[in-house]
C-alpha positions in Angstrom: 0.0 0.0 0.0 1.4 3.4 -0.9 0.7 5.3 2.2 3.4 8.0 1.9 2.5 10.2 4.8 3.1 7.9 7.7 6.5 9.2 8.5 9.4 7.4 10.1 11.6 9.8 12.1 14.5 9.3 14.4 12.8 9.9 17.8 10.8 6.9 19.0 8.0 9.1 20.3 7.7 10.7 16.9 7.8 7.4 14.9 4.6 6.2 13.4 4.2 3.8 10.5 1.5 1.8 9.0 3.2 -1.2 10.5 2.7 0.3 13.9 -0.9 0.9 13.2 -1.4 -2.6 12.0 0.4 -4.1 15.0 -1.7 -2.1 17.5 -5.1 -2.3 15.8 -5.2 -5.9 14.6 -3.1 -7.7 17.1 -5.8 -7.2 19.6 -8.6 -4.7 20.3 -7.2 -4.6 23.8 -4.4 -2.5 22.3 -6.7 0.4 21.2 -5.9 2.2 24.4 -2.1 1.7 23.9 -2.4 3.2 20.4 -4.4 6.1 21.7 -1.6 6.8 24.2 1.1 6.5 21.5 -0.7 8.8 19.1 -1.4 11.4 21.9 2.3 11.4 22.7 3.1 12.3 19.1 0.3 15.0 18.8 1.2 16.7 22.1 5.0 16.7 21.6 5.8 20.4 21.0 8.8 19.6 18.9 6.7 17.9 16.2 5.8 19.7 13.1 2.4 19.9 11.5 3.3 17.2 9.0 4.4 14.9 11.8 1.1 15.2 13.7 -1.5 15.3 10.9 -1.7 11.6 10.3 -1.9 10.6 14.0 -4.4 13.5 14.4 -6.6 11.9 11.7 -6.5 8.4 13.1 -6.9 9.3 16.8 -10.6 10.5 16.6 -11.7 7.2 15.1 -9.8 5.3 17.9 -11.4 7.4 20.6 -14.8 6.8 19.1 -14.1 3.0 18.7 -13.1 2.8 22.4 -16.1 4.9 23.4 -14.0 7.7 24.9 -16.4 10.4 23.9 -15.3 13.3 26.2 -11.8 12.9 24.9 -13.1 12.8 21.4 -14.9 16.1 21.9 -11.9 17.7 23.6 -9.5 16.7 20.8 -11.9 18.0 18.1 -12.3 21.3 19.9 -8.6 21.7 20.5 -7.7 21.1 16.8 -10.9 22.4 15.2 -9.0 24.6 12.7 -7.0 21.7 11.4 -10.1 19.5 11.1 -12.0 22.3 9.4 -9.3 23.5 7.0 -7.6 20.3 6.1 -10.2 17.6 5.4 -9.2 14.0 4.9 -9.5 14.3 1.2 -6.7 16.9 1.2 -4.2 14.4 2.6 -2.7 12.3 -0.3 -3.2 8.6 0.2 -5.2 8.8 3.4 -8.7 8.2 1.9 -7.3 5.0 0.2 -5.8 4.0 3.5 -8.9 4.2 5.6 -11.2 2.8 3.0 -9.0 -0.4 3.0 -9.0 -0.5 6.8 -11.4 -3.2 8.1 -12.5 -0.6 10.7 -13.3 2.0 8.0 -16.7 2.8 9.5 -15.2 4.4 12.5 -13.5 7.1 10.4 -16.8 8.0 8.7 -18.8 8.1 11.9 -16.0 10.2 13.6 -16.1 12.7 10.7 -19.9 13.0 11.0 -19.6 13.8 14.7 -16.7 16.2 14.2 -18.7 18.0 11.5 -21.5 18.4 14.0 -19.1 20.0 16.4 -17.1 22.1 14.0 -20.0 23.4 11.8 -22.0 24.7 14.8 -19.0 26.4 16.5 -19.4 30.2 16.3 -15.8 30.9 17.3 -12.5 29.2 18.0 -12.9 29.8 21.7 -16.5 28.7 22.2 -17.9 25.2 22.7 -20.7 24.5 20.1 -22.2 21.8 22.4 -25.1 22.6 24.6 -25.4 21.9 28.3 -27.7 19.0 27.4 -25.0 17.6 25.2 -22.4 17.7 27.9 -24.8 16.2 30.5 -25.7 13.4 28.2 -22.1 12.6 27.4 -21.0 12.6 31.0 -24.2 11.3 32.8 -26.8 10.2 30.2 -30.4 9.5 31.0 -33.5 8.9 28.8 -35.3 11.8 30.4 -32.6 14.3 29.5 -31.2 12.9 26.3 -34.1 11.1 24.6 -37.3 12.6 26.0 -39.5 12.2 22.9 -38.6 8.7 22.0 -41.5 6.3 21.5 -42.0 2.9 19.9 -43.6 4.6 16.9 -40.2 5.8 15.9 -38.7 2.3 15.6 -38.6 2.3 11.8 -35.7 4.7 12.2 -33.3 5.8 14.8 -34.9 8.0 17.4 -34.7 11.8 17.5 -32.8 12.9 20.6 -32.7 16.2 22.4 -30.1 17.7 20.1 -28.7 16.9 16.6 -25.3 16.0 18.1 -26.9 13.4 20.4 -28.9 11.9 17.5 -25.7 11.6 15.5 -23.9 10.1 18.6 -26.7 7.6 19.2 -26.6 6.6 15.5 -22.8 6.0 15.8 -23.3 3.8 18.9 -25.8 1.5 17.3 -23.9 1.2 14.1 -20.6 0.5 15.9 -22.3 -2.0 18.2 -23.2 -4.1 15.1 -20.0 -3.3 13.2 -17.5 -4.2 16.0 -19.3 -7.4 16.8 -18.8 -8.5 13.2 -15.2 -7.4 13.0 -14.0 -8.8 16.3 -13.9 -6.0 18.9 -16.6 -7.8 20.9 -16.2 -6.1 24.2 -16.3 -2.7 22.6 -19.4 -3.7 20.6 -21.3 -4.4 23.9 -19.9 -1.1 25.3 -21.5 0.8 22.4 -24.8 -1.0 22.7 -24.8 -0.1 26.4 -24.0 3.5 25.6 -27.0 3.7 23.3 -29.2 2.2 26.0 -27.9 4.8 28.4 -29.0 7.6 26.1 -32.5 6.2 25.2 -33.4 3.5 27.7 -35.2 0.2 27.3 -37.3 1.4 24.3 -34.3 0.6 22.1 -34.5 -3.1 22.6 -30.7 -3.2 22.7 -30.7 -4.9 26.2 -31.8 -8.0 24.3 -28.9 -7.7 21.9 -26.5 -7.5 24.9 -28.1 -10.4 26.7 -28.0 -12.7 23.7 -24.5 -11.6 22.5 -22.2 -14.5 21.6 -18.7 -13.9 20.2 -17.5 -15.6 17.0 -14.7 -17.3 18.9 -14.0 -18.3 22.5 -10.6 -19.0 23.9 -11.5 -22.1 25.9 -14.5 -24.4 26.4 -14.8 -23.1 30.0 -15.2 -19.6 28.7 -17.9 -20.8 26.3 -19.8 -22.8 28.9 -19.6 -20.0 31.4 -20.9 -17.5 28.8 -23.8 -19.9 27.9 -24.8 -20.2 31.6 -24.8 -16.5 32.0 -26.8 -16.0 28.8 -29.5 -18.4 29.9 -29.6 -17.1 33.4 -30.2 -13.5 32.3 -33.0 -14.2 29.8 -36.0 -13.6 32.0 -34.7 -10.3 33.5 -33.4 -8.9 30.2 -36.6 -9.8 28.3 -38.8 -8.4 31.1 -36.8 -5.1 31.1 -37.4 -4.5 27.4 -40.1 -2.0 26.5 -40.3 -2.7 22.8 -43.6 -3.9 21.3 -42.0 -6.6 19.1 -38.5 -8.2 19.3 -37.9 -7.2 15.6 -38.0 -3.5 16.8 -34.6 -3.9 18.5 -32.7 -1.0 16.9 -29.6 -2.9 15.9 -31.7 -4.7 13.3 -31.7 -1.4 11.3 -28.1 -2.2 10.5 -28.0 -6.0 10.4 -30.6 -8.6 9.5 -28.7 -11.3 11.5 -30.5 -12.5 14.6 -28.7 -12.0 17.9 -29.0 -15.7 18.5 -27.2 -16.7 15.2 -23.9 -17.7 16.9 -25.6 -19.5 19.7 -25.8 -22.5 17.4 -22.1 -22.9 16.8 -20.9 -23.7 20.3 -21.5 -27.4 20.6 -23.2 -26.9 24.0 -26.6 -28.5 23.4 -27.3 -25.5 21.3 -30.8 -26.5 20.1 -31.9 -26.8 23.8 -30.5 -23.3 24.4 -32.3 -21.9 21.4 -35.5 -23.6 22.5 -35.3 -21.8 25.8 -34.7 -18.5 24.1 -37.7 -19.1 21.8 -39.8 -19.8 24.9 -38.6 -16.6 26.5 -39.7 -14.6 23.4 -43.1 -16.2 23.7 -43.3 -15.6 27.4 -42.6 -11.9 26.8 -44.2 -11.2 23.4 -46.4 -14.2 22.8 -49.5 -12.5 21.7 -47.6 -10.2 19.3 -45.3 -12.9 18.0 -47.9 -15.6 17.6 -50.5 -13.1 16.3 -53.2 -15.0 18.1 -55.4 -12.0 18.5 -55.3 -11.6 14.7 -55.6 -15.2 13.9 -58.4 -16.1 11.5 -58.5 -19.9 11.8 -60.5 -20.5 8.6 -57.5 -21.0 6.4 -56.2 -23.7 8.7 -59.3 -25.9 8.8 -58.7 -28.1 5.8 -61.6 -29.9 4.3 -61.6 -33.5 2.9 -58.9 -34.4 0.4 -59.7 -33.1 -3.1 -58.2 -33.2 -6.5 -57.2 -29.5 -6.5 -53.5 -28.6 -6.5 -51.8 -28.5 -3.2 -50.8 -24.9 -2.2 -47.2 -24.9 -1.1 -45.3 -21.8 0.0 -41.6 -21.0 0.5 -40.6 -18.1 2.7 -37.0 -16.8 2.9 -34.7 -13.8 2.6 -32.1 -15.9 0.7 -34.0 -17.0 -2.5 -31.1 -15.8 -4.7 -27.5 -16.8 -5.4 -26.9 -17.7 -1.8 -26.1 -21.1 -0.3 -29.7 -21.4 0.9 -31.1 -20.3 -2.5 -28.9 -22.7 -4.3 -30.0 -25.6 -2.1 -33.8 -25.0 -2.5 -34.0 -23.6 -6.0 -33.8 -27.1 -7.6 -36.6 -28.3 -5.4 -38.9 -25.4 -6.3 -38.0 -25.9 -10.0 -38.7 -29.6 -10.0 -42.1 -29.7 -8.2 -44.8 -30.8 -10.6 -47.0 -27.8 -11.3 -49.8 -30.1 -12.3 -49.9 -31.1 -8.6 -48.7 -28.0 -6.8 -49.4 -24.3 -6.7 -46.1 -22.8 -5.7 -45.9 -19.4 -3.9 -42.6 -17.8 -3.0 -42.4 -15.1 -0.3 -39.4 -12.8 -0.2 -38.7 -11.7 3.3 -36.0 -9.1 2.7 -36.0 -5.5 1.5 -32.6 -6.1 0.0 -34.3 -7.7 -3.1 -37.0 -5.2 -3.6 -35.4 -3.2 -6.3 -34.7 -6.1 -8.7 -36.2 -9.2 -7.3 -38.1 -11.3 -9.9 -38.6 -8.4 -12.4 -39.6 -10.0 -15.7 -38.6 -6.9 -17.7 -35.0 -7.2 -16.4 -32.1 -9.5 -17.4 -31.3 -12.1 -14.8 -27.6 -12.0 -13.8 -28.6 -14.1 -10.8 -29.4 -17.6 -12.1 -30.9 -18.8 -8.9 -33.4 -16.0 -8.9 -34.3 -16.8 -12.5 -34.8 -20.5 -11.7 -37.1 -19.7 -8.8 -39.0 -16.9 -10.7 -39.7 -19.3 -13.6 -40.9 -22.1 -11.4 -43.2 -20.2 -9.0 -46.8 -19.5 -9.6 -46.7 -16.5 -7.3 -43.9 -14.2 -6.3 -44.7 -12.0 -3.2 -42.6 -9.3 -1.6 -43.6 -9.2 2.1 -44.1 -5.9 3.9 -42.1 -5.1 7.1 -45.1 -5.2 9.3 -45.6 -8.7 10.7 -49.4 -8.5 11.0 -49.7 -7.4 7.4 -47.2 -9.9 6.2 -48.9 -12.7 8.0 -52.3 -11.7 6.5 -50.7 -11.7 3.0 -49.4 -15.2 3.4 -52.7 -16.4 4.9 -54.6 -15.1 2.0 -53.0 -17.8 -0.2 -54.6 -20.5 2.1 -51.4 -22.6 2.0 -51.5 -26.3 2.8 -47.8 -26.3 3.5 -45.3 -23.5 4.2 -41.6 -24.3 4.0 -38.9 -22.2 5.5 -35.6 -23.2 3.7 -33.7 -21.9 6.8 -34.4 -20.5 10.2 -31.8 -18.8 12.3 -29.9 -16.7 9.8 -32.4 -13.9 9.2 -34.3 -12.0 11.9 -37.4 -11.2 9.8 -37.9 -14.8 8.7 -37.2 -16.1 12.2 -39.8 -13.9 13.9 -42.3 -14.4 11.0 -42.1 -18.2 11.6 -43.7 -17.8 15.1 -47.1 -17.2 13.4 -49.3 -20.0 12.2 -49.7 -19.2 8.5 -50.4 -22.6 6.9 -51.9 -25.9 7.9 -48.5 -27.5 8.1 -45.2 -25.7 8.6 -41.8 -27.2 7.9 -38.2 -26.1 8.1 -35.5 -27.4 5.8 -31.8 -27.8 6.8 -30.6 -24.7 5.0 -29.4 -23.6 8.4 -29.2 -26.9 10.2 -29.8 -25.8 13.8 -33.3 -26.2 15.3 -34.6 -22.9 16.7 -37.2 -24.3 19.0 -40.2 -22.4 17.5 -43.5 -24.2 18.4 -45.3 -23.4 15.2 -42.7 -25.5 13.2 -44.3 -28.9 12.9 -41.5 -30.8 11.1 -37.9 -30.6 10.3 -36.9 -32.0 6.9 -33.6 -34.0 7.0 -32.2 -37.3 5.7 -30.9 -40.4 7.3 -27.9 -40.0 5.1 -27.0 -36.9 7.1 -27.8 -38.2 10.6 -27.0 -41.9 10.8 -23.4 -41.5 12.0 -24.0 -39.0 14.8 -26.1 -38.9 17.9 -25.5 -35.3 18.7 -28.1 -33.7 16.4 -31.1 -32.3 18.3 -34.5 -31.4 16.9 -37.2 -29.4 18.6 -39.8 -30.6 16.2 -40.6 -34.0 14.5 -38.2 -35.1 11.9 -39.2 -36.1 8.3 -36.5 -38.4 6.9 -36.2 -38.2 3.2 -33.9 -40.4 1.1 -30.6 -39.3 -0.3 -29.3 -35.7 -0.5 -32.8 -34.2 -0.2 -31.9 -31.5 -2.7 -31.3 -31.2 -6.4 -27.6 -30.2 -6.4 -26.2 -28.5 -9.5 -22.7 -29.7 -10.3 -20.4 -26.7 -9.7 -18.8 -25.3 -12.9 -15.1 -25.4 -12.0 -12.4 -23.8 -14.2 -10.0 -25.9 -16.2 -7.6 -27.3 -13.7 -4.7 -28.6 -15.8 -2.9 -30.2 -12.8 -2.6 -30.0 -9.1 1.0 -28.9 -9.6 -0.1 -25.8 -11.3 -2.6 -25.0 -8.6 0.0 -25.5 -5.9 2.4 -23.3 -7.8 -0.3 -20.6 -7.8 -0.3 -20.5 -4.0 3.4 -21.4 -3.5 2.5 -24.6 -1.7 5.3 -26.8 -3.1 7.4 -26.8 0.0 4.6 -27.9 2.4 2.1 -30.6 3.0 -1.0 -28.4 2.9 -4.1 -29.0 5.0 -6.9 -26.6 4.0 -9.9 -25.5 6.1 -12.1 -23.4 3.8 -14.7 -22.4 6.3 -15.9 -19.3 8.1 -14.2 -18.5 11.4 -17.2 -19.2 13.5 -16.8 -22.9 12.7 -13.4 -23.1 14.4 -14.5 -24.6 17.7 -11.9 -25.1 20.5 -12.4 -28.9 20.2 -11.2 -28.8 16.6 -8.0 -27.1 17.6 -6.5 -30.2 19.1 -6.9 -32.1 15.8 -5.1 -29.4 13.8 -2.4 -29.2 16.4 -1.8 -32.9 16.4 -1.6 -32.9 12.7 1.1 -30.3 12.7 2.9 -32.0 15.6 3.1 -35.2 13.5 4.0 -33.5 10.2 7.0 -31.1 10.4 6.3 -30.0 6.8 2.6 -29.4 7.5 0.9 -26.1 6.9 -2.7 -25.4 7.8 -4.3 -22.9 5.5 -7.5 -21.1 6.7 -9.7 -18.8 4.6 -11.2 -15.7 6.2 -13.1 -12.5 5.5 -10.7 -9.6 5.7 -13.2 -7.5 7.6 -12.9 -10.1 10.4 -9.1 -9.5 10.9 -9.5 -9.1 14.7 -11.3 -12.5 15.0 -8.7 -14.0 12.7 -5.8 -12.8 14.9 -7.6 -14.1 18.0 -7.9 -17.5 16.3 -4.2 -17.4 15.2 -3.1 -16.7 18.8 -5.2 -19.4 20.2 -3.8 -22.0 17.7 -0.2 -20.9 18.0 -0.4 -20.9 21.8 -1.7 -24.5 21.7 0.9 -25.6 19.1 3.7 -23.9 21.1 2.7 -25.8 24.2 2.6 -29.0 22.3 6.0 -28.4 20.7 7.6 -27.6 24.1 8.5 -24.0 23.5 9.5 -24.3 19.8 8.3 -21.3 17.8 5.0 -22.1 16.1 5.2 -19.1 13.8 4.4 -19.9 10.2 2.5 -23.2 10.7 -0.8 -21.5 10.1 -1.5 -19.4 7.0 -4.6 -17.3 6.6 -5.8 -16.4 3.1 -8.4 -13.6 2.5 -11.6 -14.7 0.7 -11.0 -15.4 -2.9 -13.2 -15.0 -6.0 -14.7 -18.2 -7.2 -12.2 -19.3 -9.8 -9.3 -18.7 -7.4 -11.2 -20.6 -4.7 -11.6 -23.6 -6.9 -7.9 -23.6 -7.6 -7.2 -23.4 -3.9 -9.4 -26.5 -3.2 -7.5 -28.3 -5.9 -4.1 -27.2 -4.6 -4.7 -28.5 -1.0 -3.2 -31.9 -0.2 -6.0 -32.6 2.3 -9.2 -30.6 3.1 -10.2 -30.7 6.8 -13.9 -30.7 7.6 -14.3 -29.1 11.0 -16.5 -30.1 13.9 -19.0 -29.7 15.6 -20.2 -27.7 12.5 -18.9 -29.0 9.2 -19.2 -27.8 5.6 -22.0 -28.4 3.1 -21.8 -26.6 -0.2 -18.1 -26.3 0.3 -17.8 -30.1 0.5 -19.6 -30.3 -2.9 -17.3 -27.7 -4.4 -14.2 -29.5 -2.9 -15.1 -32.8 -4.6 -15.9 -31.1 -7.9 -12.5 -29.4 -7.8 -10.5 -32.5 -7.3 -10.1 -32.0 -3.6 -10.0 -34.8 -1.0 -11.5 -34.3 2.5 -11.4 -35.9 5.9 -14.6 -35.7 8.0 -15.6 -36.9 11.4 -19.4 -37.2 11.5 -19.5 -38.7 15.0 -18.5 -35.3 16.3 -20.9 -33.2 14.3 -23.9 -31.5 15.9 -25.5 -30.7 12.6 -26.3 -32.6 9.4 -23.2 -34.5 8.3 -23.2 -33.4 4.7 -19.6 -34.3 3.7 -20.1 -37.9 5.1 -23.4 -38.2 3.3 -21.8 -37.2 0.0 -18.9 -39.6 0.6 -21.4 -42.4 1.2 -23.1 -41.8 -2.1 -19.7 -42.0 -3.7 -19.0 -45.4 -2.1 -17.0 -44.5 0.9 -18.0 -46.4 4.1 -16.7 -45.6 7.6 -14.4 -48.3 8.8 -14.0 -49.8 5.3 -10.3 -50.3 4.5 -10.8 -49.2 0.9 -12.1 -45.9 2.1 -9.0 -45.3 4.1 -10.6 -43.5 7.0 -11.6 -40.3 5.1 -15.0 -40.8 6.8 -13.3 -41.2 10.2 -14.8 -42.8 13.3 -12.5 -41.1 15.8 -10.1 -38.2 16.1 -7.1 -40.5 15.9 -8.5 -42.0 12.6 -9.2 -38.5 11.3 -5.6 -37.4 12.0 -4.2 -40.6 10.5 -6.2 -40.2 7.3 -5.2 -36.5 7.0 -1.5 -37.3 7.4 -1.7 -40.1 4.8 -3.5 -37.8 2.2 -1.0 -35.0 2.6 2.2 -37.0 2.8 4.9 -35.9 0.2 2.8 -32.9 -0.8 -0.1 -35.2 -1.7 2.0 -37.1 -4.2 1.3 -40.5 -2.8 -0.6 -43.7 -3.7 -3.2 -43.3 -1.0 -4.3 -39.8 -2.0 -4.3 -40.8 -5.7 -6.5 -43.8 -4.9 -9.1 -41.6 -3.0 -9.0 -38.9 -5.6 -9.6 -41.4 -8.3 -12.6 -43.0 -6.5 -14.1 -39.5 -6.0 -13.6 -38.7 -9.7 -15.2 -42.0 -10.8 -18.3 -41.6 -8.5 -18.9 -37.9 -8.1 -21.6 -38.0 -10.7 -23.6 -40.1 -8.2 -24.3 -36.8 -6.5 -25.9 -35.4 -9.6 -27.3 -38.6 -11.2 -30.6 -37.9 -12.9 -32.3 -41.0 -11.6 -31.2 -40.1 -8.0 -32.6 -36.6 -8.5 -35.9 -38.0 -9.7 -36.0 -40.2 -6.6 -35.3 -37.1 -4.4 -38.1 -35.1 -6.0 -40.5 -38.1 -5.7 -39.7 -38.1 -2.0 -40.5 -34.4 -1.8 -43.8 -34.8 -3.7 -44.9 -37.8 -1.6 -44.1 -36.0 1.6 -46.0 -32.8 0.6 -49.0 -34.7 -0.8 -49.2 -36.6 2.5 -50.3 -33.3 4.1 -53.4 -33.0 1.8 -56.4 -32.7 4.0 -54.5 -32.3 7.2 -55.7 -30.0 9.9 -53.6 -27.5 11.7 -50.8 -29.3 13.7 -51.2 -28.3 17.3 
C-alpha cells in the first residue's frame, strides 16, 4: 500500500508507520488504548511539526470513538478544530485510500460525522458548540434528559434525541455495536450498545442484543460454557426489562438482519436446547404479538376433505437468490410438478425489492431466474408482521416451508405465526430454533446416521438421499494440481486446508489441527477468512499458536498457520484443488463447500461422529461409495479423532504425491456424478412430492 504520509523519524516518540498501526489495531482490540496513548504522545509533543502530527491526528478521533472515549473525542476535536476544518481528509494524499481499506473503516466516517456536527456549529475558535444537554448526556446520560420524545412509533428509524449532536452520537453507537461485533472487537461492541441504552433507555431493545450476544470465537471451552450459563440465566430479566412492542423492533436490526441468536448454534453446547429456551422466553414476553393469536383467522387452517385440487405450497426466505440457501432450495422449487402443486414464493428481505423477480430485467442471478420461472406467485412481504402474516394467509397454504431458520431476523420472527396448515423447516441452516409453530424438520438419514449429537425441537421427516437437487459446480479448467500448488506457493509444504468461516473453528477442533502439525514437520494449515474479520482472525491465530507452542515444548510455532483472504470463485476452486488434504471441521462442518471441494478434485477428511448438525460431507462420501471403517475408504470418513488425524496425514504426505491420495481422488472422480445422477434426483423429488401430498387434507398441527 502506498501510504506515503506515515512518517518514520528518528525519535521513537515521533515514529509512526502503517506497520505500527497494523500491530496495535489488529493484534488485539485490547491495544486500542495503547495506540491512543502513543498517538497522543506524538500529537502533544511540542517539537513535532504539523506534517508529523496530521496523520496521527486523523487516526486518533476514530480510535477514541471506537473505544467509546467520547469526552476525549470532543476535547480533541475542539482543540484542533482549525486543522479538522481547514484540512479535510481528502486533502491528505493517500489517506482516503488507506482508511477505505482499513477493516475498521466505518469508525472514520462516523467520527467525521460527529466532528462536522461539532465544528460546523461552532461560532468561534474559543466557544464550545455543544449545549449543556450535550455535555450532560455525554457525562451522565439518562433517557429523560437525552431522549425525551422517544416512543415505539419511531422504531422504523433511529430516534430523534434532544439535540442533533446526540442523535448523531446515538446513531454512531448503534452502528458501531453491530460493526464491531462482526469485525471482532466484541467487548467494545457491547460497550457501544450499552451507551445507546444509556441515552435512550429500554425502548431501544438493545438490552436483548447484549443479553444474547455471543462472540464468534472463544478461547476455551470453559469460557464458552460460562458464557452460555450467563446467557440463559439472564433471559427472564433482560426480556422483562425491554419496552419494545416486538423483538424485531430492536434497533440494531436497522443495520443488520442477522439474529442476535445466530452464533448460539455454533458452540456445541446442546445449542438447540438453548435456542428452544430463548424461543420460549420470546413467547413468554411477546407471545401475543409474535404468535399473532389476536389476529388469527382460523378458517385458512381448517382443511376440508382431500380433493383433486392442487396442493398450495409456499416457500418463505430472505435468501432466495445466489446464496447457499437459495442454491439448495432452487432445484426443489424448480422440480415440483406444477400439475400437482401451486407454488408461492415469499421474499422476506427488503434487499431484493429493487430487482427481485422483475420479468422486464435481465437475470444476472441464475438462482433468482430459476425460482422466478418455477413459482406460480412471487410475493414481496411488507415489514409489518401482521400485514405480512395476512398476506401469506390469503394464499390459504396447505404447507409453508422455511428453507432456513436462524440466519435472518425477519424470517425467524415471522415463523412464530401459524400461517399454513402444516409448517416445515429445511436444513438450509441446520440448527433447530425451538419455535413451536414449526411442525416438522426435513432431513435425511444419510446426514444423521453417523452422529447422535443432532437435536431437533420438532418432529423429523427423513427423506432419502441428499434431499436437494444439487447442481454440479462449474469449475475452471484445472490442468494439474502442480499448477494449482504453484499458484499459492504450496510446493514446500504438506497443505491442510480449512475453507470455512471463522465461526466454525471450535476449541475442540484445535486439538486435531495441532496434532496434525505436531506429527507433520512440513505441515501447513491454510485457513480462509473474511478480511473484515481480521480481529477475529488474529484471535484464532493466537489461540492456535499458543496451543501448538505448548505441544512443541516451546518451539516457535510461527508460520505453521497461513490465513488467506476470501477469494473470487475461480481462485477458490484452484485453492481447493491445490490442497493436499481438506479438513472438515466439527462440531459444525461444511456443506456446499464439500460439494465444491469434490468437484474441484479435492479430498476431504470428515468426522461425522463429532458433528452437531447434518453431516453433509459424510453423506456425500457415502453416495460415492466411501464407508466408515472400510479399509478401501482409508478412514476419510473417520470414526474417531485418531482415525481423522491418521487419514489426513496419509493424504498430505509428500505434498499429496502418494498412492493413498491418488486412490481416494480417483474414486471420487469416478463416482462424483452419483451426487448429480438424474435417476437419483428424480427419486429425491419423488420423495418431496410424496411428503408434501401426505399433508393434503391435514388440519392444523397443534
